[in-house]
Structures are given as structure tokens and as C-alpha cells.
Coordinates of C-alpha atoms in Angstrom, one line a residue:
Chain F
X1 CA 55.2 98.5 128.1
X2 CA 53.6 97.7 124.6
X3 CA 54.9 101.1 123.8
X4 CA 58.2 100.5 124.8
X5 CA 58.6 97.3 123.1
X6 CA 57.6 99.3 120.1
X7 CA 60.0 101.5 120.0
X8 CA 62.4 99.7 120.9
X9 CA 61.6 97.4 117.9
X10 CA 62.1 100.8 115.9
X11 CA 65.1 102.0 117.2
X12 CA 66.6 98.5 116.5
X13 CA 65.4 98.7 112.7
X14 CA 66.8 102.6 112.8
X15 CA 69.5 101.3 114.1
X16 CA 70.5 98.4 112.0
X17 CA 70.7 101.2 108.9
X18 CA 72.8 103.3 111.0
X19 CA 75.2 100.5 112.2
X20 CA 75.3 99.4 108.5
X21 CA 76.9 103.4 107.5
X22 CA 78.8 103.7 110.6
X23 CA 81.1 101.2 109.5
X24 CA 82.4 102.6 106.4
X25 CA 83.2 105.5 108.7
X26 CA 84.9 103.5 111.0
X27 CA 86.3 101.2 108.5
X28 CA 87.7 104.2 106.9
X29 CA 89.1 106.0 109.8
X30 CA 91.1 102.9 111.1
X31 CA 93.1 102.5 108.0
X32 CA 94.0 106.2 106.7
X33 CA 92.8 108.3 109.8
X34 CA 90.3 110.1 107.5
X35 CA 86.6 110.7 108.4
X36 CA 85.0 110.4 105.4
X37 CA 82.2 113.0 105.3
X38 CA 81.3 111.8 102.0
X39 CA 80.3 108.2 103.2
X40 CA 76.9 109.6 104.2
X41 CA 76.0 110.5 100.2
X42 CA 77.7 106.8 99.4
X43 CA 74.7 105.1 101.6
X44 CA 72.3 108.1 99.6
X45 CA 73.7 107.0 96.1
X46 CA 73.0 103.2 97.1
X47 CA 69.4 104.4 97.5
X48 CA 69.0 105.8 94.7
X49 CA 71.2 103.2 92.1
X50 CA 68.7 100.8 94.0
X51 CA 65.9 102.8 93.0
X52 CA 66.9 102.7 89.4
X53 CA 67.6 98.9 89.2
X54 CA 64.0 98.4 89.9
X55 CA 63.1 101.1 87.5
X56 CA 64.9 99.2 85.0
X57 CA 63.5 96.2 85.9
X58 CA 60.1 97.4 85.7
X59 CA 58.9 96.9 89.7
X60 CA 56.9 99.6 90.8
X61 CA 55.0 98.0 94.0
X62 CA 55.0 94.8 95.8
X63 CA 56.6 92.0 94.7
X64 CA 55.5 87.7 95.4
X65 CA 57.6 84.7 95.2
X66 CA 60.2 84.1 92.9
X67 CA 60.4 87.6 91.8
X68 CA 60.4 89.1 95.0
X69 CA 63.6 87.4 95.9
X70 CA 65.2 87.8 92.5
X71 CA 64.6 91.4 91.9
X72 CA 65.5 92.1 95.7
X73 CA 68.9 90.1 95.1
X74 CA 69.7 92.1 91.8
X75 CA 69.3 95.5 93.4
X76 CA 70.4 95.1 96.7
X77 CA 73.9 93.7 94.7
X78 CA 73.6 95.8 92.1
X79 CA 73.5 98.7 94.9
X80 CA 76.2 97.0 97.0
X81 CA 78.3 96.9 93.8
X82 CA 77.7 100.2 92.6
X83 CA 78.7 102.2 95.7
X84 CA 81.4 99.9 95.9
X85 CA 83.2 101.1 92.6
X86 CA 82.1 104.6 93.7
X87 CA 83.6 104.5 96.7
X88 CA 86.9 103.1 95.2
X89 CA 86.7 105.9 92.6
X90 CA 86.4 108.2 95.4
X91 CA 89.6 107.2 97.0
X92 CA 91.6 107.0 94.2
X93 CA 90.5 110.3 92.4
X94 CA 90.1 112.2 95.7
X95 CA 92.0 110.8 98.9
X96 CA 94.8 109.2 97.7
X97 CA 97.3 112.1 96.6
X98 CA 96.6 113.3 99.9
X99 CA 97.7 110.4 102.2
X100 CA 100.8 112.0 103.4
X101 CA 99.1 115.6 103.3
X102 CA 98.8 117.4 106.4
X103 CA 94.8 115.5 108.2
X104 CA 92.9 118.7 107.4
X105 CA 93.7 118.8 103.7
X106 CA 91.6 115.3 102.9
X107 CA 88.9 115.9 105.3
X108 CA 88.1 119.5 103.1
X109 CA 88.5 117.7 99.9
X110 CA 85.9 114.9 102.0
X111 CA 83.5 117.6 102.9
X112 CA 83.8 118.5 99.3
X113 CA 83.1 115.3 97.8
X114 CA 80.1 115.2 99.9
X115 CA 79.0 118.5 98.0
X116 CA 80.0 116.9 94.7
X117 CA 77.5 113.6 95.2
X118 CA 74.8 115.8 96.5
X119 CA 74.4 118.0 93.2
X120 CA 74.5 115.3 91.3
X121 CA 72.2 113.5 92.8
X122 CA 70.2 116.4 93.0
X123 CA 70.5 116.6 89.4
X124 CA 69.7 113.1 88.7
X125 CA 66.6 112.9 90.9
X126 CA 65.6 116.4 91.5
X127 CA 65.4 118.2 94.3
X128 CA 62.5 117.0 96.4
X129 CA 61.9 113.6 97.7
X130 CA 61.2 110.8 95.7
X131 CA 59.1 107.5 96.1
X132 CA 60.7 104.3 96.5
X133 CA 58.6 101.1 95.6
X134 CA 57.6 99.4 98.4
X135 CA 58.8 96.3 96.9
X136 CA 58.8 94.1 100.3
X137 CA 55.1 93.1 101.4
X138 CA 55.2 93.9 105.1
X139 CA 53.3 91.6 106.8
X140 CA 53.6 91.4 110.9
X141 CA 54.4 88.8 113.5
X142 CA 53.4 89.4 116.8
X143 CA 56.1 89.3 119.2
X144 CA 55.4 89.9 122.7
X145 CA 52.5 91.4 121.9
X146 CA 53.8 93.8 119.4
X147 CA 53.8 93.5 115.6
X148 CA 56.6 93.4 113.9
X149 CA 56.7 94.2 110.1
X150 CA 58.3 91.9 108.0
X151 CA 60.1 94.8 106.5
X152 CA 61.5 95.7 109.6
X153 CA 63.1 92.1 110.4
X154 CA 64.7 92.7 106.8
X155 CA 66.5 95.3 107.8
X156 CA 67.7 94.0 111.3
X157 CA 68.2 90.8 109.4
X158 CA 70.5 91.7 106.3
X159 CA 72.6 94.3 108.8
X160 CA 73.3 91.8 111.0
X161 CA 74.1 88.9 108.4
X162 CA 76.5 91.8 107.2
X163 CA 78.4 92.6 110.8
X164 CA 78.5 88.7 111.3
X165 CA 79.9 88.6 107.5
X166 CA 82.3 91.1 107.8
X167 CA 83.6 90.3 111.1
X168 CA 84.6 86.5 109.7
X169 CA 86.5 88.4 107.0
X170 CA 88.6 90.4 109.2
X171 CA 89.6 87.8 111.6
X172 CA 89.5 85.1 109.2
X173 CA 90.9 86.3 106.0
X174 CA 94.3 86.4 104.9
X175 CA 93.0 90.1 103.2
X176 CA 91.2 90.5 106.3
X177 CA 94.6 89.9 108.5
X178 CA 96.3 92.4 106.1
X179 CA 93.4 95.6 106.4
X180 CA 94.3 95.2 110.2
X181 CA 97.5 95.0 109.9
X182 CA 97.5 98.6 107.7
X183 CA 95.3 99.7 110.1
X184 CA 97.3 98.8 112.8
X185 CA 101.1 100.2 111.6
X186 CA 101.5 100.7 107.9
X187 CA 104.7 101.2 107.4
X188 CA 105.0 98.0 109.3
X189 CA 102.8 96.2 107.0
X190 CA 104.4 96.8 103.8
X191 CA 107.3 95.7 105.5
X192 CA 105.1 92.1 105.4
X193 CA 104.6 92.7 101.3
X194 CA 101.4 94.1 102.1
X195 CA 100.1 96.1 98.9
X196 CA 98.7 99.3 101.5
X197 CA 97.5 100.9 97.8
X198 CA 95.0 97.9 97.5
X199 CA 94.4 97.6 101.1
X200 CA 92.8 100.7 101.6
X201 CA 91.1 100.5 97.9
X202 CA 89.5 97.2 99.5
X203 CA 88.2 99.2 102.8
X204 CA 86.7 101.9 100.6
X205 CA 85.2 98.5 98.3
X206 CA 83.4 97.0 101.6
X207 CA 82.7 100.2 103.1
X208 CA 81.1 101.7 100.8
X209 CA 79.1 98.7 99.6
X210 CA 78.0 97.9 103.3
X211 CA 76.8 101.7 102.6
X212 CA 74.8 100.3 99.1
X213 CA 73.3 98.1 101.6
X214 CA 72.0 100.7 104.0
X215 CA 71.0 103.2 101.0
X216 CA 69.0 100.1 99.5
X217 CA 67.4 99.1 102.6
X218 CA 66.3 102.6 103.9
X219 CA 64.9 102.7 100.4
X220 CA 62.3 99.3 101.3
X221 CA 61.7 101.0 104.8
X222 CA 61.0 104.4 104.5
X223 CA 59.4 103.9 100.8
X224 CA 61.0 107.1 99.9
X225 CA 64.5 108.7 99.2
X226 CA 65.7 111.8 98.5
X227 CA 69.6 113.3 97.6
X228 CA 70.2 115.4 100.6
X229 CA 69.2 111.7 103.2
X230 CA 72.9 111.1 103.4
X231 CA 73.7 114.1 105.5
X232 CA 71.8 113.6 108.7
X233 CA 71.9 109.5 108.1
X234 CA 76.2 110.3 107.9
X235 CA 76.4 112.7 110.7
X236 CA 74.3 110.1 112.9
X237 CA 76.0 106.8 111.8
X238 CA 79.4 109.2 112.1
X239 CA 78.2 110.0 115.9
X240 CA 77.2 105.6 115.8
X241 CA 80.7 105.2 115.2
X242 CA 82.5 108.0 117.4
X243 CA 80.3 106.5 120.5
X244 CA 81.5 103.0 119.9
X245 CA 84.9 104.1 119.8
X246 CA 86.0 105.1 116.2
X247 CA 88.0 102.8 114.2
X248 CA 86.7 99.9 116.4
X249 CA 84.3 97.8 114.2
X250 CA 82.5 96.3 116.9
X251 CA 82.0 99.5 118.4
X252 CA 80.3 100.7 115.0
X253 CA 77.2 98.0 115.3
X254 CA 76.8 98.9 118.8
X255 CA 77.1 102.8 118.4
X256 CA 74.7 101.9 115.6
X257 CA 72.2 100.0 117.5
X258 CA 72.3 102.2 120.1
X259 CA 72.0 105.5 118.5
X260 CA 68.9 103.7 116.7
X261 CA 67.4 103.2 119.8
X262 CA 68.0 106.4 121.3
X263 CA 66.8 108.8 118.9
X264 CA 63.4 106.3 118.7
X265 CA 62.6 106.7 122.2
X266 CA 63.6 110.5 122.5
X267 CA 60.8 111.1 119.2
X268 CA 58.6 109.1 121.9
X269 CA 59.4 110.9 124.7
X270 CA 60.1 114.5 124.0
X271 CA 59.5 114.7 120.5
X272 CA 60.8 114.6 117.0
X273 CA 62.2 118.4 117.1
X274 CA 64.0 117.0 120.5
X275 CA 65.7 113.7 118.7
X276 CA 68.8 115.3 117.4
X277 CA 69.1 117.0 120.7
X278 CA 69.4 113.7 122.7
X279 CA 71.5 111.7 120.7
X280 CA 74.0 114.6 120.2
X281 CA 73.9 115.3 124.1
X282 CA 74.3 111.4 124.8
X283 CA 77.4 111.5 122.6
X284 CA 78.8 114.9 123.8
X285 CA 78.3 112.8 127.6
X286 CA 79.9 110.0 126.3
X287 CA 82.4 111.9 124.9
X288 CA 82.9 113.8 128.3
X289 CA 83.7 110.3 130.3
X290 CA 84.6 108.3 127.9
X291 CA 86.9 109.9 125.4
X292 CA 88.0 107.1 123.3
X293 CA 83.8 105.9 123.2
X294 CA 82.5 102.9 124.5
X295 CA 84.4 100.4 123.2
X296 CA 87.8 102.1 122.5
X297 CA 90.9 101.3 123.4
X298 CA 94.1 103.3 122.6
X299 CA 93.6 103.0 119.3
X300 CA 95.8 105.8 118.0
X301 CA 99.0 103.7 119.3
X302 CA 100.3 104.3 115.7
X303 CA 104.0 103.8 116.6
Chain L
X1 CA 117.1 78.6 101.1
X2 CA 117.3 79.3 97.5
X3 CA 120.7 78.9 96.0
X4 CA 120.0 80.0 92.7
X5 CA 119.1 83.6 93.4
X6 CA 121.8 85.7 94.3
X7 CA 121.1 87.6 97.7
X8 CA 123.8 90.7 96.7
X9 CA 123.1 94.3 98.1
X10 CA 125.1 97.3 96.4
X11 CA 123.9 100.7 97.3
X12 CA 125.4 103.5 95.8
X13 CA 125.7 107.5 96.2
X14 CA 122.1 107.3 97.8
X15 CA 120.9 110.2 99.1
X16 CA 118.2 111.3 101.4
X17 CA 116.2 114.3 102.2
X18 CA 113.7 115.2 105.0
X19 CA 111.6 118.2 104.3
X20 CA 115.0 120.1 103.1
X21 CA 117.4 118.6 105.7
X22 CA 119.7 116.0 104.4
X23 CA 119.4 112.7 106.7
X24 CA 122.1 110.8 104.0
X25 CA 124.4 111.9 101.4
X26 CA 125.9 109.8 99.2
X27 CA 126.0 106.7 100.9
X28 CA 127.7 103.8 99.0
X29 CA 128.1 100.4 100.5
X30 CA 127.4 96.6 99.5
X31 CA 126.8 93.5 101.4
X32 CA 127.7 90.2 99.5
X33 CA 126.0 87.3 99.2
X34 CA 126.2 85.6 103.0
X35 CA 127.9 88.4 104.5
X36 CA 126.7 90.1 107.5
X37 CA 127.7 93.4 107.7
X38 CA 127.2 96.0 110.5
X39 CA 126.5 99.3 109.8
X40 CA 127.4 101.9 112.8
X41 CA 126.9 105.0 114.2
X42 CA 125.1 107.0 116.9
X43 CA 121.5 108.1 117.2
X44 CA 120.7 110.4 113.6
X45 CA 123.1 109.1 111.8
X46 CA 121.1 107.5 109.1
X47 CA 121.2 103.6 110.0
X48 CA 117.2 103.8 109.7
X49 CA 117.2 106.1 106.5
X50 CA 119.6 103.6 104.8
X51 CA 117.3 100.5 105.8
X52 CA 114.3 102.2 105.0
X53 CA 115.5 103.6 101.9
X54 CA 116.6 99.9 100.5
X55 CA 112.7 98.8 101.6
X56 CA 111.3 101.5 99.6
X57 CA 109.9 103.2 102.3
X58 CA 111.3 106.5 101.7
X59 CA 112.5 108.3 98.5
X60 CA 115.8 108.8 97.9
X61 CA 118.6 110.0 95.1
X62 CA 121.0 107.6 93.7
X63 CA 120.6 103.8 93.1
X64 CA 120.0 100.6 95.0
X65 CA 120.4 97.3 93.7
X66 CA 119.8 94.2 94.9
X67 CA 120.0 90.9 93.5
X68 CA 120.8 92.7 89.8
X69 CA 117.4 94.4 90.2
X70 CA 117.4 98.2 91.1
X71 CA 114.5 98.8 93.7
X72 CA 114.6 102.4 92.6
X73 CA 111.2 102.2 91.0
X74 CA 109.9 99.5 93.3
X75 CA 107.4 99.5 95.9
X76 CA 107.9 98.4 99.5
X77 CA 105.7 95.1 99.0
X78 CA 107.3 94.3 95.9
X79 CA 110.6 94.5 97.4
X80 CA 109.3 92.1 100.2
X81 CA 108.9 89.5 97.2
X82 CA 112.2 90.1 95.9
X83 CA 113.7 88.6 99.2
X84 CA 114.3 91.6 101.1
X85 CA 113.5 90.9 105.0
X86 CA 113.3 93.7 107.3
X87 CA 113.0 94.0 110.8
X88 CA 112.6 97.9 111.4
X89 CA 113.5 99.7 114.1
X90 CA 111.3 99.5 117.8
X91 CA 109.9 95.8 116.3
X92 CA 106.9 97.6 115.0
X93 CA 104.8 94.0 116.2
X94 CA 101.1 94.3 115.6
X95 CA 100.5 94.8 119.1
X96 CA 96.7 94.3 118.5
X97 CA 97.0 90.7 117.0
X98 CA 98.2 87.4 118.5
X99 CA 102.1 86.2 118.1
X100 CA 100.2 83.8 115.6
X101 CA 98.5 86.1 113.4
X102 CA 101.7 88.6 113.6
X103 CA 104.2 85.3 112.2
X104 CA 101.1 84.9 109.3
X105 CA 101.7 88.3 108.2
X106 CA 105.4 87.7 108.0
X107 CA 104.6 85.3 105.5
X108 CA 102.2 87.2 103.4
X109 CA 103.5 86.9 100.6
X110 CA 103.9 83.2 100.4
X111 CA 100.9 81.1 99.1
X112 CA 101.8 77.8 100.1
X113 CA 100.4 76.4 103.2
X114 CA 103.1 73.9 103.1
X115 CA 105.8 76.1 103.1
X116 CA 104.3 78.4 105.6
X117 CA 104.0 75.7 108.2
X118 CA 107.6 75.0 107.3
X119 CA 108.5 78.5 107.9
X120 CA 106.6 78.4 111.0
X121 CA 108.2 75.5 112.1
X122 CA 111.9 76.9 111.5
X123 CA 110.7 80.1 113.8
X124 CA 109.0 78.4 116.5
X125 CA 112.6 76.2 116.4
X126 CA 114.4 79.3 116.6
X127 CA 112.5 81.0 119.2
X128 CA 111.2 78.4 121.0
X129 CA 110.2 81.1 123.4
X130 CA 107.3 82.1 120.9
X131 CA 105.7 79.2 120.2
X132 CA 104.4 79.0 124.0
X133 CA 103.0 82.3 123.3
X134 CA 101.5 82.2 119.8
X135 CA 98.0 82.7 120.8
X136 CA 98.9 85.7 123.1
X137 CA 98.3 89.1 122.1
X138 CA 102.0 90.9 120.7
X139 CA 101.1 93.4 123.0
X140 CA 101.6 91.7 126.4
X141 CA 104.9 90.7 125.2
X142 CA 108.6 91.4 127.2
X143 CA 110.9 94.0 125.0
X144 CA 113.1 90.5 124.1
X145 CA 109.8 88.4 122.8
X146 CA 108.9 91.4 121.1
X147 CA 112.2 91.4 119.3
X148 CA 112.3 87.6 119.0
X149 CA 108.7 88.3 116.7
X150 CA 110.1 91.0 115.0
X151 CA 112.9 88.9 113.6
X152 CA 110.7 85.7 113.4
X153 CA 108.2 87.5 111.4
X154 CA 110.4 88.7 108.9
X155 CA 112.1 85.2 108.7
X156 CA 108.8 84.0 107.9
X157 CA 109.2 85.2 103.9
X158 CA 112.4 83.2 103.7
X159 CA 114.0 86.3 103.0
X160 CA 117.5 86.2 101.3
X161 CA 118.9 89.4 102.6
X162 CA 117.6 90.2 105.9
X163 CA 117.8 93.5 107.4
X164 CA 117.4 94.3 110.9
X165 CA 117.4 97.8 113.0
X166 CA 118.7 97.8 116.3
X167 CA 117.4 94.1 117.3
X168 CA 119.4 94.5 120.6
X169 CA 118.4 97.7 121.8
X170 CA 116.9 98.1 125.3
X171 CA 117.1 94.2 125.9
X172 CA 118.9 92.9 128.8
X173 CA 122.6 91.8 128.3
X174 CA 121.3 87.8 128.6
X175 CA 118.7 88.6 125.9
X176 CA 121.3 90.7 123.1
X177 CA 123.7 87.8 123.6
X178 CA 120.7 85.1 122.5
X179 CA 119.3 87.2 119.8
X180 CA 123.8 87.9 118.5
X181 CA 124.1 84.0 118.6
X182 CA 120.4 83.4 116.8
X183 CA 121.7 86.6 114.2
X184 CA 124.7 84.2 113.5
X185 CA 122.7 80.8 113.1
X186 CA 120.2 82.4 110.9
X187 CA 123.6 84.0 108.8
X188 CA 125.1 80.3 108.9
X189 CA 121.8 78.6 107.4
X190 CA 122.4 80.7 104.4
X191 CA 120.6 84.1 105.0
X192 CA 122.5 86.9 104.4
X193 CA 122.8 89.9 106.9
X194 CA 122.7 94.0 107.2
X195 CA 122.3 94.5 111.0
X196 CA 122.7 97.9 112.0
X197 CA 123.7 99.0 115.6
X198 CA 124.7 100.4 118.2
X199 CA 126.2 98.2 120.3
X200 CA 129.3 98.1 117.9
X201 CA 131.2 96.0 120.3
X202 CA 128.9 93.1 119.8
X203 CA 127.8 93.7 116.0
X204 CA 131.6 93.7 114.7
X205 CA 132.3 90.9 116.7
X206 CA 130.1 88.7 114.4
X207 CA 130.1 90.7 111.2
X208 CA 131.7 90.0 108.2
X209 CA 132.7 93.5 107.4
X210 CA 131.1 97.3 108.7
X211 CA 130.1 100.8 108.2
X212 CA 130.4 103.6 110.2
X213 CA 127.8 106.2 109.7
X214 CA 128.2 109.6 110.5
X215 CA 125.5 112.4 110.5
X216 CA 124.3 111.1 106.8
X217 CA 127.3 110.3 106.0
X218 CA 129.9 107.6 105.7
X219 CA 133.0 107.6 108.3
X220 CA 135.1 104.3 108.2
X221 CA 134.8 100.8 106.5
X222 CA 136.3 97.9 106.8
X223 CA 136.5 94.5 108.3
X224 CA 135.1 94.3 111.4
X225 CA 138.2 93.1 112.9
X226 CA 139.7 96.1 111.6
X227 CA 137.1 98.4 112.9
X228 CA 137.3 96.8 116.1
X229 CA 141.3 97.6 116.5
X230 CA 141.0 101.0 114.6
X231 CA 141.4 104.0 117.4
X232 CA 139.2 106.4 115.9
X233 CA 136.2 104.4 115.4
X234 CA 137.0 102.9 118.7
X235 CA 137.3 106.2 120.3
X236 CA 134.3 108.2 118.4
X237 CA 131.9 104.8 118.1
X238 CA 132.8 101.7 120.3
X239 CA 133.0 104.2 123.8
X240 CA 129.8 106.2 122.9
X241 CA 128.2 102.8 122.1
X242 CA 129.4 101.0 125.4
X243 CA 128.0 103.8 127.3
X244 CA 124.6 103.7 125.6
X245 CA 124.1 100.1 126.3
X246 CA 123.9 101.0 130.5

């Protein structure tokens, strides 16, 4: 039981980073239909711009007090920011010439974006992992007789805070009513005076900084990054968001969640050579009797 | 609503091409200021492609000009500011979002609350059909609520020229003869009107003035008393019309 509750704890934190990726995938898919291969190497990039805010600012272990929160603030921003513009960049150098091409033309030019971030980061960082200060102390609370690092409740924490965030926007928001709308029939929304050209520039904005998030907190977790991260995290958090029902935001945080959690307990159980096996298997199952994922309805009514 | 700004449409030698195939050539028509006019013809004709093409939504030869402005250059959302309504053709509702949320986006582009809930107010007076409805998804609606949101959405940016596609198609008979009589209050109020059709019989009867559209190209114009008595268009349009409608 102890075990379990462990694990559990872990797959949650996994989780919360892969919830946080999956949607920008989703996000991304419900407006222009594109899956975004190059999302995965946004949430790397956020890692690493993270990374080198606290460079710049001279942290290089754990930080107390005022500075902790300060420092935190002004990278996990900074990050958020950073792979915001990026992302935006991405669209409009990239993607958007090829909104009315045929689907298979901008997911090539995805996969080679993708490429494109990886050599560079390669470049930037070099090739081989590199350590991330583990800026957060990481005391535990017990909880049900299991400790939980402080570290990890960060992670859970700020993902959550984001979903709830994000969720207000969209259902709240007169922008928020508008990405919907696009998403929904766009021809029909610039029928409403909808600017679709800045719509979709503000999905890749919060997508890809929800992504900055991810790549910073991965970064306090894992005390480590490294350029190639993004393309397991982005196949995973892409799988979060296909389970969930892609396109369907709610659907992201649970596919997220629950992809966490599964690939925790199958490195339990069977393994950490057996991990990718389960989750893929779960989702190819899902997939199987539940075609549109958990959460999806007809979403591709596009009129 | 504003009597300033004039609400003129003149479209001329516009032409239209779909991957090679010519959907219109060389359309030329105007609708002046408080008119409604009916444009006519039977499925392919190019009664869409013209609407769409004066909303930006497809590219076309030639020149459009509305207001003194030419749209040419302009995109869709911009020409939504101008004062150019359109309710396209199959409603197009947000079937996803409440009747609420769907009037809201109708009236993106106006900033004040106050004359939102004004606009509101003038739909929900309108279509008082809607306003028992406006928390319900668009989705669950009837074919005639769904066309009563369409036009009530676009109303919702006080348009000055609104254009609608189809509005009575597929409704029942009891339905097309509200949303004709609501077309003519929303014309008297001061809101000029393209409606295009294909219940001729019923469009002419209220319009101003028609087109008849056929295979990209223009056929007849002329009053649409006129039209109504012409035998051709009577013969080639108002039959094939009467026939679709059962």
C-alpha cells in the first residue's frame, strides 16, 4: 500500500508535466488541425531558457526566502515568455503559409521544425545531458504515510493553477470565446470579425508558454535537462492528449494525469524497459474502443 | 442605426475561380442603401461565391465596393467592422457553445457593454423564441432556432448591409413565412438587405429588386415584380424553386 501511494504520488507529479505539454498539442490541434510535432522541443527550449535565466542570475543550488521566490518567478516567466514568442515565431515562419495546404504538408514541415530546435539546442548545450540547479529545497510532508517532496507539490501545484487558469480564460474571456469559436468553424468566426490570423498566433502564445512552464519545471524535478528531452516528453504528452480525446482541453489534463500515472506504476511493476510498452498498449486499447479518446465527442463536426 | 454611413453595395465584373473551374464570371450587381434585393438561382449557381466573395472569404477578380470602400484588399474581420452582416449558408451556429455565448460572438466586434445588451435586447425582441433558450447549447436546437441564431447573431454587430444565404431553407412553411416577415421588419428598421434564395416565390415578393444567377453567371434583373411576371425566369427559376421547397 505505502508503495502504491508512492507511485501514485509520482505518476501524479509525471503527470502534471505531461498534462502541462499535452495541451499545447491539443490546443494546437483544435484550432488548425495540425499536430504539432515540434511542441515537444518548445517544452525542451523552456528548460533550457530556464536554465540560463538562473545562469544569468548567478543561482547554482538551493535557493531561501525572498530569493527563492524571486528568482523562481523570473525564470519560470522568463521561460513561459520565451517559448511563448518562440512558439508564435514558429507559426508564423513555419505553419502559416501552409493553412490551406493539403494536412500532410504542415505536419512534414512540424516534424522538421522539431529537427530544427533539436540541433540547435544541441548546439547551444551540447550533446549530453546537462545539470539543472536544484534551485527548490525539497523538504517532505508525510501524507498517509508517504513523504512527499516539496518539489513534487510544485509541480502538481503550478500545473494545476495553470489548467484552472486556462480553463477561466476559455470560458470566460471574450479572446477565450473567440479561440473556441475558430476552433469550432472558422470561416464562421471571421464571419463574427474574429481576427483567425491572431487567434491562432494567441493559441501558439499560451501553448507554447504552458510548454515554458513544463520545460521549467521538469528542469527543478529531474535536476537535469538535456536537448533531445522533448521527443519522448512530446510523443507521451501527444499520446496524454490523443487518450483524452484530442482537441478537447479537459481531456489533455486527464490524458496527462493519467499517462503520468501509468507509466509510474508499469516502471513499478514490470520495469523501466516495459514503461513505454504499457502506456503505448493502454493508448492503442483506448484507441481500439474508444476512437475519439476518453473524453471526445465528435469533434471533427467542422461543417 | 447609423444614418450617417451610407450602407451601398456595388459589385462589379467579379469573378471567381475554384482550383481552375470558374464558380462566377463577371458578376455586376448593386444593392442601394435600404433595398433588399434577392439574388436567384438554383444549386451551383454562385449565390454563396457572391456572398462569400463580398465577406472576403474567397479571392476573386474584379472589384467590390461597399460603403465607398473597396473590400478588395480587406480581410473578412475587417469587413465585419465595416457593417457587413452575414448569415452564411447552413447557419454555421457554434453548435458547441450556448445560444448566449453564440449572440456574444455576433457582437465581437463591439466594445460597449451598453450597446451589446441593447443589441441583445433588440434580438431577444425579435426572436423571442431564443431568449428562452440562451443558455442551451446551439446544438440541441430545431433547423428554424438554428436559423433564428444565425440571423440574430449577425444582427448583433448592427450591421448596415446584412447578407443572408438561404435563411429559409429546409424550415417548415410556418417557420420561412416568420423568418420572410422578421427579413422585412429588420429591412424596415433601417438595415439594408442581400438575401439570396431559392424560394424565389417568397424572396421577390418582399425584395426591392433581384438577380438571377446562372451557372456563375448573371441571367435576368430587374424589379422583383418584374421578375415575378417575367415567363422565362418564371419558367427556368420560380417552377424549379417551387419544387425544391417540397
Amino acid at each position: 500500500m505505502h508503495e502504491f501511494l508512492a507511485q501514485l504520488i509520482n505518476g501524479i507529479s509525471l503527470g502534471g508535466i505531461y498534462a502541462l505539454i499535452a495541451l499545447g498539442y491539443t490546443m494546437v490541434y483544435g484550432i488548425i488541425g495540425l499536430i504539432n510535432f515540434a511542441h515537444g522541443d518548445v517544452y525542451t527550449l523552456g528548460s533550457f531558457f530556464a536554465l540560463t535565466i538562473l545562469t544569468a542570475l548567478g543561482v547554482s543550488g538551493e535557493l531561501h526566502g525572498v530569493a527563492l521566490v524571486v528568482d523562481v518567478a523570473i525564470a519560470l516567466i522568463g521561460a513561459a515568455l520565451l517559448c511563448g514568442i518562440a512558439g508564435v515565431l514558429i507559426e508564423r515562419l513555419a505553419y502559416r503559409r501552409l493553412r490551406n495546404a493539403p494536412r500532410l504538408a504542415p505536419l512534414i514541415t512540424a516534424i522538421g521544425v522539431s529537427f530544427i530546435l533539436e540541433n540547435v539546442m544541441q548546439i547551444w548545450k551540447g550533446p549530453s545531458p546537462v545539470p539543472f540547479p536544484a534551485v527548490v529545497p525539497n523538504p517532505s510532508v508525510m501524507i498517509a504515510g508517504v513523504a512527499v517532496g516539496a518539489q513534487q507539490m510544485l509541480v502538481v501545484g503550478l500545473a494545476v493553477v495553470m489548467m484552472v487558469a486556462l480553463q477561466l480564460f476559455i470560458h470566460n474571456t471574450r479572446l477565450g470565446r473567440a479561440m473556441r469559436a475558430t476552433a469550432q468553424d472558422r470561416d464562421a468566426a471571421q464571419l463574427m470579425g474574429i481576427n483567425i490570423n491572431k487567434t491562432i498566433m494567441l493559441t501558439f502564445l499560451i501553448g507554447s508558454a504552458l510548454a515554458g512552464v513544463a520545460g521549467f519545471v521538469s528542469g527543478v524535478y529531474y535536476q537535469s535537462t538535456w536537448f533531445f528531452n522533448g521527443f519522448g516528453a512530446g510523443l507521451k504528452a501527444f499520446t496524454a492528449a490523443v487518450l483524452g480525446g484530442i482537441g478537447n482541453i479537459g481531456g489533455a489534463m486527464l490524458g496527462g494525469f493519467l499517462i503520468g500515472i501509468i507509466e509510474s506504476f508499469a516502471t513499478w511493476k514490470f520495469g523501466g524497459q516495459w514503461s513505454n510498452v504499457t502506456v503505448f498498449a493502454i493508448l492503442i486499447l483506448v484507441l481500439v474502443f474508444r476512437p475519439s479518446g476518453l473524453l471526445g465527442e465528435a469533434v471533427f463536426d467542422r461543417a | 442605426m447609423t444614418p450617417s454611413s451610407g450602407s451601398g453595395l456595388e459589385v462589379r465584373d467579379v469573378s471567381v475561380s475554384y482550383g481552375g473551374i470558374r464558380a462566377l464570371r463577371d458578376i455586376s450587381l448593386r444593392v442601394e442603401e435600404g433595398e433588399i434585393v434577392a439574388l436567384l438561382g438554383s444549386n451551383g449557381a454562385g449565390k454563396t461565391t457572391t456572398l462569400r466573395a463580398i465577406s472576403g472569404l474567397v479571392p476573386y477578380s474584379g472589384s467590390i465596393v461597399f460603403d465607398g470602400k473597396e473590400l478588395r484588399k480587406s480581410s473578412p474581420d475587417h469587413i465585419v467592422r465595416l457593417g457587413l452582416g452575414h448569415a452564411p449558408e447552413g447557419r454555421r451556429v457554434f453548435s458547441r457553445m450556448t445560444v448566449l455565448e453564440n449572440l456574444m460572438l455576433g457582437a465581437y466586434t463591439v466594445r460597449s457593454k451598453q450597446e451589446i445588451d441593447d443589441r441583445l435586447a433588440f434580438v431577444v425582441q425579435t426572436f423571442p423564441r431564443l431568449e428562452e433558450r440562451l443558455s442551451q447549447s446551439a446544438g440541441t436546437l430545431s433547423g428554424g432556432e438554428q436559423q433564428m441564431l444565425a440571423i440574430g447573431r449577425a444582427l448583433m454587430s448592427s450591421p448596415r448591409l446584412l447578407m443572408l444565404d438561404e435563411p429559409s431553407l429546409g424550415l417548415a412553411p410556418i417557420i420561412v413565412q416568420t423568418i420572410f416577415s422578421v427579413i422585412k421588419s429588420i429591412n424596415e428598421r433601417g438595415t439594408t438587405i442581400l438575401l439570396v434564395e431559392q424560394n424565389a416565390q417568397q424572396a421577390l415578393r418582399i425584395a426591392n429588386r433581384g438577380y438571377v444567377l446562372e451557372t456563375g453567371s448573371l441571367r435576368f434583373e430587374g424589379t422583383g415584380a418584374a421578375l415575378l411576371e417575367n415567363p422565362a425566369v418564371a419558367e427556368a427559376y420560380l417552377g424549379v424553386a417551387i419544387e425544391n421547397i417540397k
